Every structure is written in structure tokens, then in C-alpha cells.
Amino acid sequence: MQLQQLAYFVAVAETRHFTQAAERVRVAQPSLSKQIKALETELGAPLFSRARGNVTLTPEGEALLPLARRMLTDAETARREIAELAGLRRGRVRLGATPSLCAGLLADALARFHLDYPGVELEVEEGGSRDLVRALARGQLDLALIILPLQGDDPALVTEEILRESLVVAAPAHLAGPVRRPYLRMAELRRRPLVMFRRGYDLREATLNACRVAGFEPRFAVEGGEMDAVLRFVEAGLGVAVVPSMVLDGRPGLIGTPLLPGLQRTVALAHRKDVRPTRAAEAFRATLLAFLAEATQEGTLPDGVEALPQV
């Protein structure tokens, strides 16, 4: 079994088309088909079902796909690590983060890292925690800033708690009423339509769980948005939303009211347990933790955000 064969297999599995897969990996289609056939012969089972022009994975192909992706990712990680050690290039950091962190603290931390390591390539993927956990498991990210607790503990990840942030009720600043108070009780949201995030956002689940603990099912004014869209919908007066306090910085059109009982969430830096982070990823981790420690000392962290001490 060769890595090249696995790369061809993954390309066909993802495109469901032999010609498109050949174009993706830049090889002639007959050569790709020949290598796929050789792989099937070696494994002793067909990997694709080719019926009426439709290409689908067989059960054997479904079983091989996650393993092939992981093997290819591990091989790429090894190549990058050796290249870094050999001084051929400075490396790359593939980082995932939730939208609230991308819009808040992460930009400043990335700017410091880029200043210290200008030769390191930075790739940032924005998404909900569940999406980022899946990307880590597939080997598509080196590190990710995710929200704890995980939805179903994943033993394949190492997590390091770095931040705790408060959740508040965001409302339009131009509206008077019950949001202009020191706090809101969760039960009071029963009477207010909510702007709700799309499925897969941890904030969606946190809000729904808090409402149910308070004894009611929330009423949605609109649902399905990303962070920027949700904040814009709230500014437009469609409803209120439960969001991290840090995302309201620089948004004069919104005000945030703390909840009682208080809602918080914990942010962790995560990586795969079975893959040692590259030197570039370790350097980013050190830069991020130093940035948070300095911001804590200087009192420059956003309101409602607390950096957690590291052991």
C-alpha cells in the first residue's frame, strides 16, 4: 500500500468522479484508475461501486477513508517537521477557532506571532466547536480553540483550558426596557424572541440548555446564523441573543446585560493526542499563553474574560 495510492483513493472518494479526481492530483485518469485497481487488489476488496456512471464507496471503502486521511495527514506532518528541523522552511500552523475568538483576542495574538515568526505560514479556520473537533480528528488542523465541555468526550484529543468568558444578553442599544438593568434572569427570556445560531454552534446548545433549566422552550425570531449575522440581526431589532461578552467590543449599536444565574464557558486549546504538535504549533501555543498572561497583568482583557493560570 503506497501513500500515492491512498491520495488517489481519497481524491476519488471526495469528488465521486475519477476524471475530476485525476485533475485534482494532476495525473492522467488511466494512471489513477490503474493505481486504484492495484490498491483494491492488494486489499482484496472493491473500494468503489461504479454503477451507471455513479461512483460511491463500498463498505470497505467507507472503512478505509478515515484511515487513509489520517495516514496522509501524518505523512505530511512528518515531512513538515523534518523540513523545519532541516531549516528548509519555517513551517505552518493550521489553527481553528470559534467566531467569537476570531473577532476578539485571536487577531492580536496572531499579530504578535507573525511578528516573532514572519516565515511561518498561518492558516485559520473559523467554525463551531463541533466542526473544529471533527477537523482535528481528520488531521485538517494542528491546533484548535474549542469550547468545553466537549459534546461527548473525545479521548483522541488533548485539551488545555486557557480562558473563561461570561455570556451576556445582547440587545439593540437604542431600545429601552428590561435590558437596561444590572442583570436579567434567565426566565425573563421566555417573553423575548431570540436570534439563534445555526446548529453545530456550542452557543446554541448552551442557550437552549439554560432556557430548559429555567423551565421553558425559547421562541426564535430567526435562527441559523453565524456570529456576525446574529449580531447584525440583533442590531436590526429582530430579537436578543446570548453571546460572549467580548464580541460586543467595538459594537456601539449593542449593549450586553449579564445573566442571573451567570452563564460562563471555558475555552481550551486542543490538539490530537496521537500526533505531536510541530515546532511551529508549539511556538504558537507559547505565544498565545504569553499574550494572555501579559494581558491579564496589564488589565487589557475584555470585560467578562478571564485567562486561566497554567500549571
CSV table of C-alpha atoms in Angstrom, one decimal:
chain,number,residue,atom,x,y,z
A,1,MET,CA,0.0,0.0,0.0
A,2,GLN,CA,1.5,3.3,-1.1
A,3,LEU,CA,0.8,6.8,0.0
A,4,GLN,CA,0.2,7.8,-3.6
A,5,GLN,CA,-2.5,5.2,-3.9
A,6,LEU,CA,-4.1,6.4,-0.8
A,7,ALA,CA,-4.0,10.0,-2.1
A,8,TYR,CA,-5.7,8.9,-5.3
A,9,PHE,CA,-8.3,6.9,-3.3
A,10,VAL,CA,-9.2,9.9,-1.1
A,11,ALA,CA,-9.5,12.2,-4.2
A,12,VAL,CA,-12.0,9.8,-5.8
A,13,ALA,CA,-13.9,9.4,-2.5
A,14,GLU,CA,-14.2,13.2,-2.1
A,15,THR,CA,-15.1,14.0,-5.7
A,16,ARG,CA,-17.0,10.8,-6.5
A,17,HIS,CA,-15.6,11.2,-10.0
A,18,PHE,CA,-12.5,9.5,-11.5
A,19,THR,CA,-11.8,12.3,-14.0
A,20,GLN,CA,-12.2,15.1,-11.5
A,21,ALA,CA,-10.0,13.2,-9.0
A,22,ALA,CA,-7.3,12.8,-11.6
A,23,GLU,CA,-7.4,16.5,-12.3
A,24,ARG,CA,-7.1,17.3,-8.6
A,25,VAL,CA,-4.0,15.1,-8.1
A,26,ARG,CA,-2.6,16.1,-11.5
A,27,VAL,CA,-2.3,12.7,-13.0
A,28,ALA,CA,-3.7,11.0,-16.1
A,29,GLN,CA,-7.1,9.4,-15.5
A,30,PRO,CA,-6.0,5.9,-16.7
A,31,SER,CA,-3.0,6.0,-14.3
A,32,LEU,CA,-5.2,6.9,-11.4
A,33,SER,CA,-7.7,4.1,-12.3
A,34,LYS,CA,-4.8,1.7,-12.5
A,35,GLN,CA,-3.5,2.6,-9.1
A,36,ILE,CA,-6.9,2.4,-7.5
A,37,LYS,CA,-7.3,-1.1,-9.1
A,38,ALA,CA,-3.9,-2.1,-7.7
A,39,LEU,CA,-5.0,-0.9,-4.2
A,40,GLU,CA,-8.2,-2.9,-4.4
A,41,THR,CA,-6.3,-6.0,-5.5
A,42,GLU,CA,-3.9,-5.6,-2.6
A,43,LEU,CA,-6.7,-5.1,0.0
A,44,GLY,CA,-8.8,-7.9,-1.5
A,45,ALA,CA,-12.0,-5.9,-1.8
A,46,PRO,CA,-13.6,-3.3,-4.1
A,47,LEU,CA,-13.4,0.2,-2.7
A,48,PHE,CA,-15.9,1.9,-5.1
A,49,SER,CA,-19.2,0.9,-6.7
A,50,ARG,CA,-19.4,2.1,-10.3
A,51,ALA,CA,-23.0,1.8,-11.4
A,52,ARG,CA,-24.5,3.8,-14.3
A,53,GLY,CA,-21.7,6.4,-14.0
A,54,ASN,CA,-22.3,7.0,-10.3
A,55,VAL,CA,-19.2,6.4,-8.1
A,56,THR,CA,-20.0,5.5,-4.5
A,57,LEU,CA,-17.9,4.0,-1.7
A,58,THR,CA,-18.4,0.4,-0.8
A,59,PRO,CA,-18.5,-0.6,2.9
A,60,GLU,CA,-14.8,-1.4,2.6
A,61,GLY,CA,-14.1,2.0,1.1
A,62,GLU,CA,-16.1,3.7,3.9
A,63,ALA,CA,-13.9,1.9,6.4
A,64,LEU,CA,-10.7,2.8,4.6
A,65,LEU,CA,-11.5,6.5,4.1
A,66,PRO,CA,-10.8,7.9,7.6
A,67,LEU,CA,-7.7,5.7,8.0
A,68,ALA,CA,-6.4,6.9,4.6
A,69,ARG,CA,-6.9,10.6,5.5
A,70,ARG,CA,-5.1,10.1,8.8
A,71,MET,CA,-2.2,8.3,7.2
A,72,LEU,CA,-1.8,11.1,4.6
A,73,THR,CA,-2.0,13.8,7.3
A,74,ASP,CA,0.5,12.0,9.5
A,75,ALA,CA,2.9,11.7,6.5
A,76,GLU,CA,2.5,15.4,5.7
A,77,THR,CA,3.1,16.3,9.4
A,78,ALA,CA,6.3,14.2,9.3
A,79,ARG,CA,7.5,15.9,6.2
A,80,ARG,CA,6.9,19.4,7.6
A,81,GLU,CA,8.6,18.5,10.9
A,82,ILE,CA,11.7,17.2,9.1
A,83,ALA,CA,11.7,20.3,6.9
A,84,GLU,CA,11.6,22.6,9.9
A,85,LEU,CA,14.5,20.7,11.6
A,86,ALA,CA,16.5,20.8,8.4
A,87,GLY,CA,16.0,24.5,8.1
A,88,LEU,CA,14.3,24.3,4.7
A,89,ARG,CA,11.3,26.3,5.8
A,90,ARG,CA,9.9,27.7,9.0
A,91,GLY,CA,6.7,25.7,9.0
A,92,ARG,CA,3.0,26.2,9.1
A,93,VAL,CA,0.3,26.5,11.8
A,94,ARG,CA,-3.2,25.4,10.9
A,95,LEU,CA,-5.4,26.8,13.6
A,96,GLY,CA,-9.2,26.5,14.2
A,97,ALA,CA,-11.1,28.9,16.4
A,98,THR,CA,-14.7,29.9,17.2
A,99,PRO,CA,-16.1,33.1,15.5
A,100,SER,CA,-16.2,35.0,18.8
A,101,LEU,CA,-12.5,34.4,19.4
A,102,CYS,CA,-11.6,35.2,15.8
A,103,ALA,CA,-13.4,38.5,16.2
A,104,GLY,CA,-11.8,39.2,19.6
A,105,LEU,CA,-8.5,38.1,21.2
A,106,LEU,CA,-7.1,35.9,18.4
A,107,ALA,CA,-6.3,38.7,16.0
A,108,ASP,CA,-3.9,40.4,18.4
A,109,ALA,CA,-2.3,37.0,19.4
A,110,LEU,CA,-1.8,36.2,15.7
A,111,ALA,CA,-0.3,39.6,15.0
A,112,ARG,CA,2.3,39.0,17.8
A,113,PHE,CA,3.1,35.5,16.5
A,114,HIS,CA,3.6,36.8,12.9
A,115,LEU,CA,5.9,39.5,14.2
A,116,ASP,CA,8.0,36.9,16.0
A,117,TYR,CA,7.9,34.2,13.3
A,118,PRO,CA,7.3,36.0,10.0
A,119,GLY,CA,8.3,32.9,8.0
A,120,VAL,CA,5.6,30.7,9.5
A,121,GLU,CA,2.5,30.3,7.3
A,122,LEU,CA,-0.7,30.8,9.2
A,123,GLU,CA,-4.0,29.2,8.2
A,124,VAL,CA,-7.1,30.0,10.3
A,125,GLU,CA,-10.4,28.0,10.0
A,126,GLU,CA,-13.4,29.6,11.7
A,127,GLY,CA,-16.2,27.4,12.9
A,128,GLY,CA,-18.2,26.0,15.8
A,129,SER,CA,-16.6,23.7,18.3
A,130,ARG,CA,-18.1,20.6,16.9
A,131,ASP,CA,-16.9,21.4,13.4
A,132,LEU,CA,-13.4,22.1,14.7
A,133,VAL,CA,-13.2,18.9,16.8
A,134,ARG,CA,-14.1,16.9,13.6
A,135,ALA,CA,-11.4,18.8,11.6
A,136,LEU,CA,-8.8,18.0,14.3
A,137,ALA,CA,-9.8,14.3,14.2
A,138,ARG,CA,-9.4,14.3,10.4
A,139,GLY,CA,-6.0,15.9,10.7
A,140,GLN,CA,-7.0,19.1,8.9
A,141,LEU,CA,-5.9,21.3,11.9
A,142,ASP,CA,-2.8,21.4,14.1
A,143,LEU,CA,-4.5,23.2,17.0
A,144,ALA,CA,-8.0,24.5,17.7
A,145,LEU,CA,-9.5,26.8,20.3
A,146,ILE,CA,-12.7,25.0,21.3
A,147,ILE,CA,-15.4,25.2,24.0
A,148,LEU,CA,-15.5,22.8,26.9
A,149,PRO,CA,-17.1,20.5,27.8
A,150,LEU,CA,-16.9,18.6,24.6
A,151,GLN,CA,-20.2,17.2,23.3
A,152,GLY,CA,-19.4,13.6,24.1
A,153,ASP,CA,-15.8,13.4,25.5
A,154,ASP,CA,-13.3,12.7,22.7
A,155,PRO,CA,-10.3,10.7,24.2
A,156,ALA,CA,-8.4,11.3,21.0
A,157,LEU,CA,-7.8,15.0,21.9
A,158,VAL,CA,-5.6,16.7,24.4
A,159,THR,CA,-7.3,19.9,25.8
A,160,GLU,CA,-5.7,22.7,27.8
A,161,GLU,CA,-8.1,25.2,29.5
A,162,ILE,CA,-6.9,28.8,28.8
A,163,LEU,CA,-9.8,31.1,29.1
A,164,ARG,CA,-13.1,31.6,30.9
A,165,GLU,CA,-15.6,34.0,29.4
A,166,SER,CA,-19.0,35.3,30.5
A,167,LEU,CA,-22.1,35.1,28.3
A,168,VAL,CA,-24.5,38.1,28.2
A,169,VAL,CA,-27.8,39.0,26.6
A,170,ALA,CA,-27.1,41.2,23.5
A,171,ALA,CA,-29.8,43.7,22.6
A,172,PRO,CA,-30.0,46.9,20.5
A,173,ALA,CA,-28.6,49.9,22.3
A,174,HIS,CA,-31.3,52.2,21.0
A,175,LEU,CA,-34.1,50.2,22.7
A,176,ALA,CA,-35.1,51.0,26.3
A,177,GLY,CA,-36.7,48.4,28.6
A,178,PRO,CA,-35.7,45.5,30.7
A,179,VAL,CA,-32.3,45.0,29.0
A,180,ARG,CA,-31.1,48.3,30.6
A,181,ARG,CA,-30.7,46.8,34.0
A,182,PRO,CA,-27.8,45.3,36.0
A,183,TYR,CA,-28.8,41.8,35.1
A,184,LEU,CA,-31.5,39.6,33.6
A,185,ARG,CA,-32.9,36.4,35.0
A,186,MET,CA,-32.8,33.6,32.5
A,187,ALA,CA,-36.6,33.1,32.9
A,188,GLU,CA,-37.2,36.6,31.6
A,189,LEU,CA,-36.1,35.5,28.2
A,190,ARG,CA,-39.3,33.5,28.0
A,191,ARG,CA,-41.0,36.6,26.8
A,192,ARG,CA,-38.3,37.8,24.4
A,193,PRO,CA,-37.8,36.4,20.9
A,194,LEU,CA,-34.2,35.1,20.4
A,195,VAL,CA,-31.9,35.3,17.5
A,196,MET,CA,-30.3,31.8,17.4
A,197,PHE,CA,-27.1,30.4,16.0
A,198,ARG,CA,-27.1,27.6,13.4
A,199,ARG,CA,-26.9,24.0,14.6
A,200,GLY,CA,-23.4,23.0,15.5
A,201,TYR,CA,-22.6,26.1,17.5
A,202,ASP,CA,-21.9,25.5,21.1
A,203,LEU,CA,-23.6,28.8,22.0
A,204,ARG,CA,-26.9,27.4,20.6
A,205,GLU,CA,-26.7,24.4,22.8
A,206,ALA,CA,-25.7,26.4,25.8
A,207,THR,CA,-28.6,28.8,25.4
A,208,LEU,CA,-31.1,26.0,24.8
A,209,ASN,CA,-29.9,24.1,27.9
A,210,ALA,CA,-30.1,27.3,30.1
A,211,CYS,CA,-33.6,28.0,28.9
A,212,ARG,CA,-34.7,24.5,29.6
A,213,VAL,CA,-33.2,24.6,33.1
A,214,ALA,CA,-35.2,27.8,33.7
A,215,GLY,CA,-38.3,25.8,32.7
A,216,PHE,CA,-39.2,27.0,29.2
A,217,GLU,CA,-38.6,26.4,25.5
A,218,PRO,CA,-37.3,29.6,23.8
A,219,ARG,CA,-39.1,31.4,21.0
A,220,PHE,CA,-36.9,32.1,17.9
A,221,ALA,CA,-37.2,35.3,15.9
A,222,VAL,CA,-34.7,34.0,13.4
A,223,GLU,CA,-32.2,31.1,13.5
A,224,GLY,CA,-29.4,29.7,11.5
A,225,GLY,CA,-26.8,32.5,11.5
A,226,GLU,CA,-23.1,32.7,12.1
A,227,MET,CA,-21.7,35.2,14.7
A,228,ASP,CA,-21.6,38.3,12.5
A,229,ALA,CA,-25.1,37.6,11.2
A,230,VAL,CA,-26.6,37.1,14.6
A,231,LEU,CA,-25.1,40.3,15.9
A,232,ARG,CA,-26.4,42.2,12.9
A,233,PHE,CA,-29.9,40.7,13.3
A,234,VAL,CA,-29.9,41.9,16.9
A,235,GLU,CA,-28.8,45.4,15.9
A,236,ALA,CA,-31.7,45.4,13.5
A,237,GLY,CA,-34.1,44.8,16.3
A,238,LEU,CA,-35.2,41.2,15.4
A,239,GLY,CA,-34.6,39.9,18.9
A,240,VAL,CA,-31.9,39.4,21.5
A,241,ALA,CA,-29.1,36.8,21.6
A,242,VAL,CA,-26.9,35.1,24.2
A,243,VAL,CA,-23.3,35.8,23.2
A,244,PRO,CA,-19.8,36.0,24.7
A,245,SER,CA,-19.2,39.4,26.2
A,246,MET,CA,-16.1,40.0,24.2
A,247,VAL,CA,-17.9,40.2,20.8
A,248,LEU,CA,-19.6,43.4,21.9
A,249,ASP,CA,-16.4,45.3,22.0
A,250,GLY,CA,-16.4,47.8,19.1
A,251,ARG,CA,-20.2,47.5,18.6
A,252,PRO,CA,-21.8,50.6,19.9
A,253,GLY,CA,-25.1,49.5,18.4
A,254,LEU,CA,-25.4,46.7,21.0
A,255,ILE,CA,-25.5,46.5,24.8
A,256,GLY,CA,-24.8,43.4,26.9
A,257,THR,CA,-26.7,42.5,30.1
A,258,PRO,CA,-25.3,39.8,32.4
A,259,LEU,CA,-27.5,36.9,33.2
A,260,LEU,CA,-28.5,35.6,36.6
A,261,PRO,CA,-27.5,32.9,37.4
A,262,GLY,CA,-24.4,33.7,35.5
A,263,LEU,CA,-23.5,31.8,32.4
A,264,GLN,CA,-19.9,31.1,31.5
A,265,ARG,CA,-18.0,29.0,29.1
A,266,THR,CA,-14.4,27.6,29.1
A,267,VAL,CA,-12.1,27.9,26.1
A,268,ALA,CA,-9.4,25.3,25.6
A,269,LEU,CA,-6.5,24.8,23.2
A,270,ALA,CA,-6.8,21.3,21.7
A,271,HIS,CA,-4.7,19.0,19.5
A,272,ARG,CA,-4.8,15.4,18.6
A,273,LYS,CA,-3.4,13.0,21.2
A,274,ASP,CA,-1.7,10.7,18.8
A,275,VAL,CA,0.2,13.4,16.8
A,276,ARG,CA,2.9,15.5,18.5
A,277,PRO,CA,2.4,19.2,17.6
A,278,THR,CA,5.0,20.6,15.2
A,279,ARG,CA,7.6,23.1,16.4
A,280,ALA,CA,5.6,25.9,14.7
A,281,ALA,CA,2.4,24.8,16.6
A,282,GLU,CA,4.3,24.7,19.9
A,283,ALA,CA,5.7,28.2,19.2
A,284,PHE,CA,2.1,29.5,18.6
A,285,ARG,CA,0.9,27.9,21.9
A,286,ALA,CA,3.7,29.6,23.8
A,287,THR,CA,3.0,32.9,22.1
A,288,LEU,CA,-0.7,32.7,22.9
A,289,LEU,CA,-0.2,31.8,26.5
A,290,ALA,CA,2.4,34.6,27.0
A,291,PHE,CA,0.0,37.1,25.3
A,292,LEU,CA,-2.8,36.1,27.7
A,293,ALA,CA,-0.6,36.3,30.7
A,294,GLU,CA,0.6,39.8,29.8
A,295,ALA,CA,-2.9,41.0,29.0
A,296,THR,CA,-4.0,39.8,32.4
A,297,GLN,CA,-1.2,41.6,34.2
A,298,GLU,CA,-1.9,44.8,32.2
A,299,GLY,CA,-5.6,44.6,32.7
A,300,THR,CA,-6.3,44.7,29.0
A,301,LEU,CA,-8.5,41.6,28.6
A,302,PRO,CA,-12.1,42.4,27.5
A,303,ASP,CA,-14.7,42.6,30.2
A,304,GLY,CA,-16.0,39.2,31.2
A,305,VAL,CA,-12.9,37.4,30.0
A,306,GLU,CA,-10.5,35.6,32.5
A,307,ALA,CA,-7.2,33.9,31.5
A,308,LEU,CA,-6.8,30.7,33.4
A,309,PRO,CA,-3.5,30.0,35.1
A,310,GLN,CA,-1.3,27.4,33.5
A,311,VAL,CA,0.3,24.6,35.5
